[in-house]
């Protein structure tokens, strides 16, 4: 299993970013997927998850309406479109194979190296 996140950057508050995750080594098209993050000095936390077909997804309340998770099964890619970013969104973002909403489970699950998002003026 390999997961490689990309797209992180430093942006100003109110800005937008699109994160990507390239997956390989498993059957991506049948795997639910999750975006998680770890803010500085904090535990891992759930951001958004999506089922294998892409038709059903959910996001944590603080990002609901601002973040959108999507996937391209043909390309084996997972995406996270983030808008109206605030400094509270500063974190390293990870994609995770599976549907996880519990931070402790995310912490013990295989993840890629992550991609860093810094929201700062």
mmCIF file of C-alpha atoms in Angstrom:
data_model
loop_
_atom_site.group_PDB
_atom_site.id
_atom_site.type_symbol
_atom_site.label_atom_id
_atom_site.label_comp_id
_atom_site.label_asym_id
_atom_site.label_seq_id
_atom_site.Cartn_x
_atom_site.Cartn_y
_atom_site.Cartn_z
ATOM 1 C CA UNK A 1 0.000 0.000 0.000
ATOM 2 C CA UNK A 2 1.278 3.421 -0.921
ATOM 3 C CA UNK A 3 -0.377 6.770 -0.338
ATOM 4 C CA UNK A 4 1.302 9.982 -1.414
ATOM 5 C CA UNK A 5 -0.268 13.301 -0.568
ATOM 6 C CA UNK A 6 0.510 16.553 -2.347
ATOM 7 C CA UNK A 7 -0.799 20.066 -2.801
ATOM 8 C CA UNK A 8 -0.035 21.535 0.590
ATOM 9 C CA UNK A 9 1.185 25.107 0.678
ATOM 10 C CA UNK A 10 1.113 28.308 2.659
ATOM 11 C CA UNK A 11 -1.986 30.383 1.986
ATOM 12 C CA UNK A 12 -3.624 33.450 3.441
ATOM 13 C CA UNK A 13 -6.827 33.240 5.507
ATOM 14 C CA UNK A 14 -9.797 32.962 3.207
ATOM 15 C CA UNK A 15 -7.745 31.216 0.561
ATOM 16 C CA UNK A 16 -8.248 27.863 -1.104
ATOM 17 C CA UNK A 17 -6.183 24.767 -1.783
ATOM 18 C CA UNK A 18 -6.724 21.432 -3.434
ATOM 19 C CA UNK A 19 -4.972 18.464 -1.915
ATOM 20 C CA UNK A 20 -4.361 15.258 -3.836
ATOM 21 C CA UNK A 21 -3.527 11.728 -2.793
ATOM 22 C CA UNK A 22 -2.115 9.163 -5.197
ATOM 23 C CA UNK A 23 -2.939 5.615 -4.159
ATOM 24 C CA UNK A 24 -1.355 2.352 -5.230
ATOM 25 C CA UNK A 25 -0.863 -1.186 -4.024
ATOM 26 C CA UNK A 26 -4.496 -1.933 -3.289
ATOM 27 C CA UNK A 27 -7.853 -1.931 -5.026
ATOM 28 C CA UNK A 28 -8.613 1.754 -4.743
ATOM 29 C CA UNK A 29 -11.979 1.564 -6.465
ATOM 30 C CA UNK A 30 -13.457 -0.623 -3.709
ATOM 31 C CA UNK A 31 -11.871 1.178 -0.762
ATOM 32 C CA UNK A 32 -13.518 3.916 1.253
ATOM 33 C CA UNK A 33 -11.037 6.706 1.866
ATOM 34 C CA UNK A 34 -10.507 9.338 4.506
ATOM 35 C CA UNK A 35 -8.699 12.641 4.837
ATOM 36 C CA UNK A 36 -7.327 13.278 8.284
ATOM 37 C CA UNK A 37 -5.132 15.981 9.753
ATOM 38 C CA UNK A 38 -2.860 16.677 12.635
ATOM 39 C CA UNK A 39 -2.725 20.251 13.808
ATOM 40 C CA UNK A 40 0.397 21.479 15.639
ATOM 41 C CA UNK A 41 0.530 19.920 19.080
ATOM 42 C CA UNK A 42 -2.774 18.112 18.587
ATOM 43 C CA UNK A 43 -3.933 14.561 18.040
ATOM 44 C CA UNK A 44 -4.971 13.181 14.679
ATOM 45 C CA UNK A 45 -8.479 14.185 13.706
ATOM 46 C CA UNK A 46 -10.961 13.207 11.075
ATOM 47 C CA UNK A 47 -11.618 15.663 8.252
ATOM 48 C CA UNK A 48 -13.721 13.936 5.566
ATOM 49 C CA UNK A 49 -14.461 10.446 4.310
ATOM 50 C CA UNK A 50 -15.903 9.080 1.109
ATOM 51 C CA UNK A 51 -17.285 5.693 0.139
ATOM 52 C CA UNK A 52 -15.817 3.695 -2.710
ATOM 53 C CA UNK A 53 -18.262 4.805 -5.396
ATOM 54 C CA UNK A 54 -17.834 8.449 -4.511
ATOM 55 C CA UNK A 55 -21.546 9.034 -4.201
ATOM 56 C CA UNK A 56 -21.588 9.343 -0.429
ATOM 57 C CA UNK A 57 -19.293 11.354 1.788
ATOM 58 C CA UNK A 58 -19.195 13.175 5.079
ATOM 59 C CA UNK A 59 -17.061 15.823 6.727
ATOM 60 C CA UNK A 60 -16.417 16.934 10.249
ATOM 61 C CA UNK A 61 -18.624 19.828 11.360
ATOM 62 C CA UNK A 62 -15.896 22.476 11.429
ATOM 63 C CA UNK A 63 -15.060 21.949 7.756
ATOM 64 C CA UNK A 64 -18.530 21.062 6.494
ATOM 65 C CA UNK A 65 -19.464 23.453 3.706
ATOM 66 C CA UNK A 66 -15.856 24.565 3.228
ATOM 67 C CA UNK A 67 -14.109 21.290 2.348
ATOM 68 C CA UNK A 68 -15.153 18.802 -0.307
ATOM 69 C CA UNK A 69 -13.786 15.298 -0.657
ATOM 70 C CA UNK A 70 -13.845 13.591 -4.033
ATOM 71 C CA UNK A 71 -12.175 10.767 -5.860
ATOM 72 C CA UNK A 72 -11.280 9.555 -9.332
ATOM 73 C CA UNK A 73 -11.245 5.785 -9.249
ATOM 74 C CA UNK A 74 -9.872 5.493 -12.778
ATOM 75 C CA UNK A 75 -6.822 7.548 -11.770
ATOM 76 C CA UNK A 76 -6.636 6.122 -8.232
ATOM 77 C CA UNK A 77 -6.697 9.641 -6.842
ATOM 78 C CA UNK A 78 -8.321 11.165 -3.788
ATOM 79 C CA UNK A 79 -8.858 14.910 -3.498
ATOM 80 C CA UNK A 80 -9.719 17.468 -0.857
ATOM 81 C CA UNK A 81 -10.890 20.852 -2.056
ATOM 82 C CA UNK A 82 -10.510 23.360 0.751
ATOM 83 C CA UNK A 83 -12.001 26.833 0.680
ATOM 84 C CA UNK A 84 -12.278 29.756 3.088
ATOM 85 C CA UNK A 85 -9.268 28.503 5.009
ATOM 86 C CA UNK A 86 -8.535 29.792 8.479
ATOM 87 C CA UNK A 87 -5.544 29.487 10.753
ATOM 88 C CA UNK A 88 -7.383 26.664 12.521
ATOM 89 C CA UNK A 89 -6.910 24.603 9.355
ATOM 90 C CA UNK A 90 -3.126 24.742 9.651
ATOM 91 C CA UNK A 91 -2.063 21.109 9.840
ATOM 92 C CA UNK A 92 -0.424 18.207 8.104
ATOM 93 C CA UNK A 93 -3.064 16.464 6.030
ATOM 94 C CA UNK A 94 -3.061 12.726 5.412
ATOM 95 C CA UNK A 95 -5.073 10.370 3.280
ATOM 96 C CA UNK A 96 -6.016 7.077 4.834
ATOM 97 C CA UNK A 97 -7.375 3.889 3.338
ATOM 98 C CA UNK A 98 -10.701 3.160 4.933
ATOM 99 C CA UNK A 99 -13.543 5.090 6.523
ATOM 100 C CA UNK A 100 -12.388 6.413 9.867
ATOM 101 C CA UNK A 101 -13.879 9.178 11.991
ATOM 102 C CA UNK A 102 -12.089 8.442 15.265
ATOM 103 C CA UNK A 103 -8.758 10.144 15.859
ATOM 104 C CA UNK A 104 -7.250 7.275 17.809
ATOM 105 C CA UNK A 105 -8.072 4.826 15.032
ATOM 106 C CA UNK A 106 -6.587 7.224 12.485
ATOM 107 C CA UNK A 107 -3.445 7.480 14.571
ATOM 108 C CA UNK A 108 -2.883 3.718 14.423
ATOM 109 C CA UNK A 109 -3.710 3.345 10.738
ATOM 110 C CA UNK A 110 -1.210 3.385 7.890
ATOM 111 C CA UNK A 111 -0.806 6.826 6.370
ATOM 112 C CA UNK A 112 1.285 8.501 3.736
ATOM 113 C CA UNK A 113 3.898 11.129 4.560
ATOM 114 C CA UNK A 114 1.293 13.869 4.582
ATOM 115 C CA UNK A 115 1.229 17.313 3.051
ATOM 116 C CA UNK A 116 1.557 20.485 5.093
ATOM 117 C CA UNK A 117 -0.991 23.275 4.925
ATOM 118 C CA UNK A 118 -0.145 26.558 6.599
ATOM 119 C CA UNK A 119 -2.747 29.295 6.788
ATOM 120 C CA UNK A 120 -1.131 32.549 7.704
ATOM 121 C CA UNK A 121 -1.181 36.172 6.727
#
